[in-house]
Coordinates of C-alpha atoms in Angstrom, one line a residue:
Chain A
X1 CA -30.8 2.9 -50.2
X2 CA -33.0 3.1 -46.7
X3 CA -34.8 5.6 -45.5
X4 CA -32.2 7.6 -43.4
X5 CA -32.7 8.3 -39.9
X6 CA -34.3 10.6 -38.4
X7 CA -31.6 10.1 -35.0
X8 CA -27.9 10.6 -35.5
X9 CA -25.8 8.6 -32.9
X10 CA -22.6 11.2 -33.0
X11 CA -25.4 13.7 -31.9
X12 CA -26.6 12.0 -29.0
X13 CA -22.9 10.8 -28.4
X14 CA -21.9 14.2 -28.8
X15 CA -24.6 15.2 -26.5
X16 CA -23.4 12.3 -24.2
X17 CA -20.6 13.9 -24.1
X18 CA -21.7 17.0 -23.4
X19 CA -22.9 16.9 -19.9
X20 CA -19.8 14.8 -18.8
X21 CA -17.0 15.6 -20.9
X22 CA -18.1 19.0 -22.7
X23 CA -14.0 20.1 -24.0
X24 CA -13.7 16.7 -25.2
X25 CA -17.5 16.1 -27.3
X26 CA -16.2 18.5 -30.4
X27 CA -12.7 15.8 -30.5
X28 CA -15.2 13.0 -30.6
X29 CA -18.0 13.9 -32.0
X30 CA -15.1 14.5 -35.8
X31 CA -12.9 11.4 -34.9
X32 CA -16.4 9.3 -34.7
X33 CA -18.2 11.3 -37.6
X34 CA -14.3 10.4 -40.6
X35 CA -14.4 6.9 -38.9
X36 CA -18.9 6.5 -40.2
X37 CA -18.4 8.4 -43.2
X38 CA -14.7 6.0 -43.9
X39 CA -17.6 2.9 -43.6
X40 CA -20.2 4.4 -45.8
X41 CA -17.5 5.6 -48.9
X42 CA -16.1 2.1 -48.8
X43 CA -18.7 1.0 -49.0
X44 CA -20.1 3.4 -51.4
X45 CA -16.8 3.3 -53.5
X46 CA -16.5 -0.9 -53.6
X47 CA -19.6 -1.0 -55.2
X48 CA -19.0 1.3 -57.9
X49 CA -15.6 -1.3 -58.9
X50 CA -17.3 -4.3 -58.2
X51 CA -19.0 -4.9 -61.8
X52 CA -14.0 -4.6 -62.1
X53 CA -13.8 -6.7 -59.6
X54 CA -11.7 -3.8 -57.8
X55 CA -11.4 -3.3 -54.6
X56 CA -10.7 0.5 -53.5
X57 CA -6.9 -0.9 -52.5
X58 CA -6.3 -3.1 -55.9
X59 CA -7.7 0.0 -57.9
X60 CA -5.1 3.0 -56.2
X61 CA -3.3 0.5 -56.7
X62 CA -3.6 0.1 -60.9
X63 CA -4.9 4.0 -60.9
X64 CA -0.9 4.6 -59.4
X65 CA 1.1 2.6 -62.0
X66 CA -1.2 4.0 -65.1
X67 CA 0.0 7.2 -64.1
X68 CA 3.4 6.1 -64.7
X69 CA 4.4 7.7 -67.7
X70 CA 6.7 3.6 -68.3
X71 CA 3.9 2.6 -66.8
X72 CA 6.2 0.7 -63.8
X73 CA 7.4 1.6 -59.8
X74 CA 9.0 -0.3 -57.7
X75 CA 7.0 -2.3 -55.0
X76 CA 8.5 -0.5 -52.3
X77 CA 8.2 2.8 -53.9
X78 CA 3.9 1.3 -53.9
X79 CA 4.2 1.2 -50.6
X80 CA 4.8 5.0 -50.0
X81 CA 3.2 6.0 -51.9
X82 CA -0.4 4.9 -51.7
X83 CA 0.5 5.1 -48.0
X84 CA -0.3 1.5 -47.3
X85 CA 2.1 -1.4 -45.6
X86 CA 4.0 -3.5 -47.9
X87 CA 2.2 -6.4 -47.1
X88 CA -1.1 -4.9 -48.9
X89 CA 0.8 -3.8 -51.9
X90 CA 2.3 -7.4 -52.3
X91 CA -1.5 -8.4 -51.6
X92 CA -3.3 -6.0 -53.8
X93 CA -0.2 -6.6 -57.1
X94 CA -0.8 -10.5 -56.5
X95 CA -4.1 -10.2 -57.3
X96 CA -3.7 -7.6 -60.5
X97 CA -1.6 -10.2 -61.8
X98 CA -3.0 -12.9 -61.5
X99 CA -5.6 -11.2 -63.4
X100 CA -3.6 -10.9 -66.1
X101 CA -3.8 -6.3 -65.5
X102 CA 0.2 -6.6 -64.0
X103 CA 3.3 -8.1 -64.5
X104 CA 6.0 -8.1 -62.0
X105 CA 9.6 -8.7 -63.1
X106 CA 12.9 -8.0 -61.2
X107 CA 14.9 -4.5 -62.4
X108 CA 17.8 -4.3 -65.0
X109 CA 18.7 -1.8 -62.9
X110 CA 19.0 -2.9 -59.1
X111 CA 18.1 -6.1 -59.0
X112 CA 17.5 -6.2 -55.7
X113 CA 14.5 -4.3 -56.4
X114 CA 11.2 -5.8 -57.4
X115 CA 8.6 -3.5 -61.0
X116 CA 5.4 -4.0 -60.8
X117 CA 4.0 -2.7 -64.7
X118 CA 0.8 -2.4 -65.9
X119 CA -0.3 -4.6 -68.5
X120 CA -2.9 -3.0 -72.1
X121 CA -5.8 -4.7 -70.2
X122 CA -4.8 -3.1 -67.0
X123 CA -4.5 0.4 -68.5
X124 CA -8.2 -0.1 -69.8
X125 CA -9.5 -1.8 -67.2
X126 CA -7.8 1.1 -64.7
X127 CA -9.9 3.8 -67.4
X128 CA -13.2 2.7 -67.5
X129 CA -12.5 2.4 -63.4
X130 CA -11.7 5.7 -63.0
X131 CA -14.8 6.6 -65.4
X132 CA -17.5 4.9 -63.3
X133 CA -15.9 6.7 -59.8
X134 CA -15.8 10.2 -61.5
X135 CA -19.6 9.6 -62.8
X136 CA -20.8 8.4 -59.3
X137 CA -18.6 11.5 -57.7
X138 CA -16.6 9.2 -55.6
X139 CA -19.6 8.5 -54.2
X140 CA -20.9 11.7 -53.0
X141 CA -22.8 13.3 -55.6
X142 CA -24.8 15.5 -54.5
X143 CA -21.8 17.2 -53.3
X144 CA -20.6 20.7 -54.5
X145 CA -17.1 21.0 -55.1
X146 CA -16.3 23.7 -53.0
X147 CA -17.7 21.6 -50.1
X148 CA -15.1 18.6 -50.9
X149 CA -11.5 21.4 -50.9
X150 CA -12.8 22.4 -48.0
X151 CA -13.6 19.2 -46.7
X152 CA -9.6 18.2 -48.1
X153 CA -8.5 21.4 -46.9
X154 CA -10.0 20.8 -43.0
X155 CA -9.2 16.6 -42.7
X156 CA -5.4 18.2 -44.3
X157 CA -5.1 20.1 -40.7
X158 CA -5.9 16.5 -39.4
X159 CA -3.0 15.0 -41.1
X160 CA -0.7 18.1 -40.7
X161 CA -1.6 17.3 -36.2
X162 CA -0.3 13.9 -36.5
X163 CA 2.4 14.3 -38.9
X164 CA 1.4 12.1 -41.5
X165 CA 2.5 15.7 -44.0
X166 CA 4.8 18.9 -43.3
X167 CA 3.0 22.1 -42.7
X168 CA 2.9 23.8 -46.9
X169 CA 0.9 26.4 -47.5
X170 CA -2.8 24.2 -49.5
X171 CA -2.1 26.7 -52.1
X172 CA 1.2 25.1 -52.7
X173 CA 0.8 22.4 -53.7
X174 CA -3.0 20.7 -53.4
X175 CA -4.5 23.8 -55.3
X176 CA -2.0 24.9 -58.1
X177 CA 0.1 21.7 -58.3
X178 CA 3.1 24.0 -57.5
X179 CA 6.8 23.4 -55.9
X180 CA 6.1 22.0 -52.0
X181 CA 7.6 25.6 -50.8
X182 CA 11.4 25.2 -49.4
X183 CA 11.6 21.6 -50.1
X184 CA 12.3 20.3 -53.5
X185 CA 9.5 18.0 -55.4
X186 CA 10.1 14.4 -55.5
X187 CA 11.6 13.0 -58.3
X188 CA 9.0 10.5 -58.5
X189 CA 5.4 9.9 -57.2
X190 CA 2.2 9.6 -58.9
X191 CA 3.5 11.3 -61.6
X192 CA 6.6 8.0 -61.7
X193 CA 10.0 8.2 -62.5
Chain B
X1 CA 6.4 9.3 -35.1
X2 CA 8.6 9.2 -38.7
X3 CA 9.1 13.5 -39.9
X4 CA 6.3 13.9 -41.7
X5 CA 6.6 13.6 -45.1
X6 CA 6.9 16.6 -47.3
X7 CA 6.0 15.3 -50.5
X8 CA 1.7 14.6 -50.4
X9 CA 0.0 11.4 -52.2
X10 CA -3.2 12.8 -52.4
X11 CA -1.7 16.9 -52.9
X12 CA -0.5 14.8 -56.0
X13 CA -3.4 12.8 -57.2
X14 CA -5.0 16.1 -57.1
X15 CA -2.8 17.4 -59.0
X16 CA -3.1 14.6 -61.5
X17 CA -7.0 13.9 -61.6
X18 CA -6.9 18.1 -62.2
X19 CA -5.2 17.3 -65.5
X20 CA -7.3 14.6 -66.8
X21 CA -10.4 14.9 -65.5
X22 CA -10.6 17.9 -63.4
X23 CA -14.6 18.3 -62.2
X24 CA -13.7 15.4 -60.0
X25 CA -10.7 15.9 -59.0
X26 CA -12.3 17.8 -56.0
X27 CA -14.3 14.9 -55.2
X28 CA -11.3 12.3 -55.3
X29 CA -9.3 15.1 -53.1
X30 CA -11.7 14.9 -50.7
X31 CA -12.9 11.8 -50.8
X32 CA -9.4 9.8 -50.0
X33 CA -8.4 12.3 -47.1
X34 CA -11.3 11.1 -45.7
X35 CA -9.5 7.4 -46.3
X36 CA -5.9 8.0 -45.1
X37 CA -7.6 10.2 -42.2
X38 CA -9.7 7.5 -41.2
X39 CA -5.9 4.9 -40.6
X40 CA -4.2 7.4 -39.3
X41 CA -6.5 8.0 -36.4
X42 CA -8.1 4.4 -36.0
X43 CA -4.2 4.0 -35.8
X44 CA -4.2 6.5 -32.9
X45 CA -7.0 5.7 -31.1
X46 CA -6.4 1.7 -31.0
X47 CA -3.3 2.3 -29.2
X48 CA -4.5 4.4 -26.9
X49 CA -7.2 1.9 -25.8
X50 CA -4.2 -1.4 -26.4
X51 CA -3.4 -1.0 -22.5
X52 CA -7.1 -1.3 -21.4
X53 CA -7.3 -4.5 -24.4
X54 CA -10.0 -2.7 -26.4
X55 CA -10.0 -2.0 -30.0
X56 CA -12.8 0.8 -31.1
X57 CA -15.3 -1.6 -32.0
X58 CA -15.4 -2.9 -28.6
X59 CA -15.1 0.4 -26.8
X60 CA -17.6 1.1 -28.5
X61 CA -19.8 -1.2 -27.1
X62 CA -18.4 -0.9 -24.3
X63 CA -18.9 3.1 -23.9
X64 CA -22.7 3.2 -25.3
X65 CA -24.0 0.6 -22.1
X66 CA -22.0 2.5 -19.8
X67 CA -24.4 5.6 -20.7
X68 CA -27.6 2.7 -21.3
X69 CA -29.5 4.0 -17.0
X70 CA -30.4 -0.2 -16.9
X71 CA -26.5 -0.8 -18.4
X72 CA -28.8 -2.9 -20.1
X73 CA -29.5 -2.9 -24.1
X74 CA -30.8 -5.8 -27.0
X75 CA -28.0 -6.7 -28.8
X76 CA -29.5 -5.6 -32.3
X77 CA -30.4 -1.8 -31.0
X78 CA -26.4 -2.2 -29.8
X79 CA -25.6 -2.7 -33.5
X80 CA -28.3 -0.1 -34.7
X81 CA -26.5 2.5 -32.3
X82 CA -23.2 2.1 -33.3
X83 CA -24.0 2.3 -36.8
X84 CA -22.4 -1.5 -37.4
X85 CA -23.3 -5.4 -38.5
X86 CA -25.0 -7.6 -36.3
X87 CA -22.0 -9.5 -36.0
X88 CA -20.1 -7.5 -35.1
X89 CA -21.8 -6.2 -32.2
X90 CA -22.0 -10.1 -31.2
X91 CA -18.1 -10.3 -31.7
X92 CA -16.9 -7.5 -29.5
X93 CA -19.8 -8.4 -26.5
X94 CA -18.5 -11.8 -27.5
X95 CA -14.6 -11.1 -26.6
X96 CA -15.8 -8.3 -23.5
X97 CA -18.0 -11.3 -21.7
X98 CA -14.7 -13.7 -22.2
X99 CA -12.7 -10.9 -19.8
X100 CA -15.9 -10.4 -17.8
X101 CA -16.5 -6.1 -18.6
X102 CA -20.3 -7.7 -20.2
X103 CA -22.4 -9.2 -19.4
X104 CA -25.9 -11.8 -21.9
X105 CA -28.9 -12.6 -21.0
X106 CA -32.4 -13.2 -22.2
X107 CA -34.3 -11.0 -21.4
X108 CA -37.4 -11.5 -18.8
X109 CA -40.4 -9.2 -21.2
X110 CA -39.6 -10.6 -24.7
X111 CA -37.9 -13.7 -25.0
X112 CA -36.1 -13.6 -28.4
X113 CA -34.6 -10.3 -27.1
X114 CA -30.7 -11.1 -26.4
X115 CA -29.4 -7.9 -23.3
X116 CA -25.7 -7.6 -23.0
X117 CA -25.5 -6.0 -19.5
X118 CA -22.5 -3.6 -18.3
X119 CA -20.5 -5.1 -15.0
X120 CA -19.5 -3.0 -12.2
X121 CA -15.6 -4.4 -13.8
X122 CA -16.5 -3.5 -17.7
X123 CA -18.0 0.3 -15.8
X124 CA -14.7 1.0 -14.0
X125 CA -12.4 0.3 -18.1
X126 CA -14.9 2.1 -20.0
X127 CA -14.4 5.0 -17.4
X128 CA -10.3 4.5 -17.4
X129 CA -10.2 3.9 -20.8
X130 CA -13.1 7.6 -21.5
X131 CA -10.0 9.1 -20.1
X132 CA -7.5 8.2 -21.6
X133 CA -8.8 9.4 -25.0
X134 CA -10.1 12.3 -23.6
X135 CA -6.7 12.8 -22.1
X136 CA -5.3 12.5 -26.0
X137 CA -8.2 14.1 -27.4
X138 CA -9.5 11.3 -29.6
X139 CA -5.5 11.2 -31.7
X140 CA -6.3 15.2 -32.8
X141 CA -4.8 16.9 -29.6
X142 CA -3.7 20.0 -32.0
X143 CA -6.2 21.0 -33.5
X144 CA -9.0 23.5 -32.2
X145 CA -12.4 22.7 -30.8
X146 CA -13.7 24.6 -33.8
X147 CA -12.5 23.7 -36.0
X148 CA -13.5 20.5 -35.1
X149 CA -17.3 21.3 -34.4
X150 CA -16.9 22.3 -38.4
X151 CA -14.9 19.2 -39.5
X152 CA -18.0 17.5 -37.9
X153 CA -20.5 19.2 -40.0
X154 CA -19.3 19.3 -43.3
X155 CA -18.5 15.0 -43.0
X156 CA -22.8 15.3 -41.5
X157 CA -23.1 17.0 -44.7
X158 CA -21.4 14.6 -46.6
X159 CA -24.0 11.7 -44.5
X160 CA -26.8 13.4 -45.4
X161 CA -26.0 13.8 -49.0
X162 CA -25.9 9.6 -49.0
X163 CA -28.7 8.9 -47.5
X164 CA -27.0 8.4 -43.6
X165 CA -29.5 10.3 -41.7
X166 CA -32.0 12.8 -42.3
X167 CA -31.1 16.4 -42.9
X168 CA -32.2 18.4 -39.5
X169 CA -30.5 21.4 -38.4
X170 CA -27.2 21.0 -37.1
X171 CA -28.0 23.1 -34.7
X172 CA -31.3 21.2 -33.1
X173 CA -29.6 17.6 -32.9
X174 CA -25.2 17.8 -32.6
X175 CA -24.7 21.6 -30.7
X176 CA -27.8 21.6 -28.2
X177 CA -28.9 18.4 -27.7
X178 CA -32.9 19.5 -28.8
X179 CA -35.2 17.3 -29.9
X180 CA -34.4 17.1 -33.8
X181 CA -36.4 19.6 -35.8
X182 CA -40.1 17.7 -37.1
X183 CA -39.6 14.1 -35.9
X184 CA -39.8 12.6 -32.6
X185 CA -36.6 12.3 -30.3
X186 CA -36.7 8.0 -30.2
X187 CA -37.1 7.2 -26.8
X188 CA -33.7 5.3 -26.9
X189 CA -30.2 5.8 -27.9
X190 CA -26.7 6.4 -26.2
X191 CA -29.3 7.8 -23.9
X192 CA -30.7 3.6 -23.0
X193 CA -34.2 2.0 -22.4

């Protein structure tokens, strides 16, 4: 790792904004910080996953299937759960299929639905890659759990503000896993169909 | 904007992790939240910039040049300030040059250095695009300034933890613009050479 920079371009941009548009400087700095940290964390995560031949997107798809009880999920539902475009799911699953980690087949219940199913080999890779990511604390080993929980909570406020998720109390969903207040828990999810 | 989801896939992933690897659940959720929020904010920012024909990367390059006193900066230094790969700067500047917003020329002082210089047209686009982004509060209009400052501070802890920047007090750089303690302020930056 190169020596850290004593100079922080985001702090400097905040200073420039504060001179010209002070009421917008804090929003600019927060958004630019999200962009920067995403870039740093993604690079670290993908370095951790590289020995397993997985991108982060492919890892998330594999992990999602490994969490299901049956090992299967409709491709369309995977896109919803992974919060990505259906084409991204298709690409990730195709690459996993080529390596024998996932199989695709048409649902016996509904011929319009394509299911992805994790193989035993896929479960082994998901298990080992998860162990590696956990070992690396997802790229941020030096930070405490409560700081991370606070960061998640603040980013959750952003997600609520932009309409990504409904505004339900954090305590009822993220930290206890209880049913979300006022809306029934969907029957599927990372827990699977 | 579609109705927000009552179900939060990140909260569900946190629940799954808490059952299996409780000591890593908070890090997983924080990192996944950064990825998700980056994706949401980038989409909103690029929608705001679309009428100006700018990606966020192109906007940042133009804004950086507009902040310099001379309107010029060596391309290599732009990569450092924008925290991106030199090839990304080259691509962004080439597209801006094709639109007449930036000019490139070899430095008269050092023939090995290529300078990018913003044109009057580029300054006008930078001004209008910045006004639009400020008006949209960089994609997160509903959140208060102090929440944003706190988010920046937490993300700064992550940047320090992964070695992106040195650990200097936030108060001395981000919020007051004073010289960073223990290390002289570089002579150039967003403020220009």
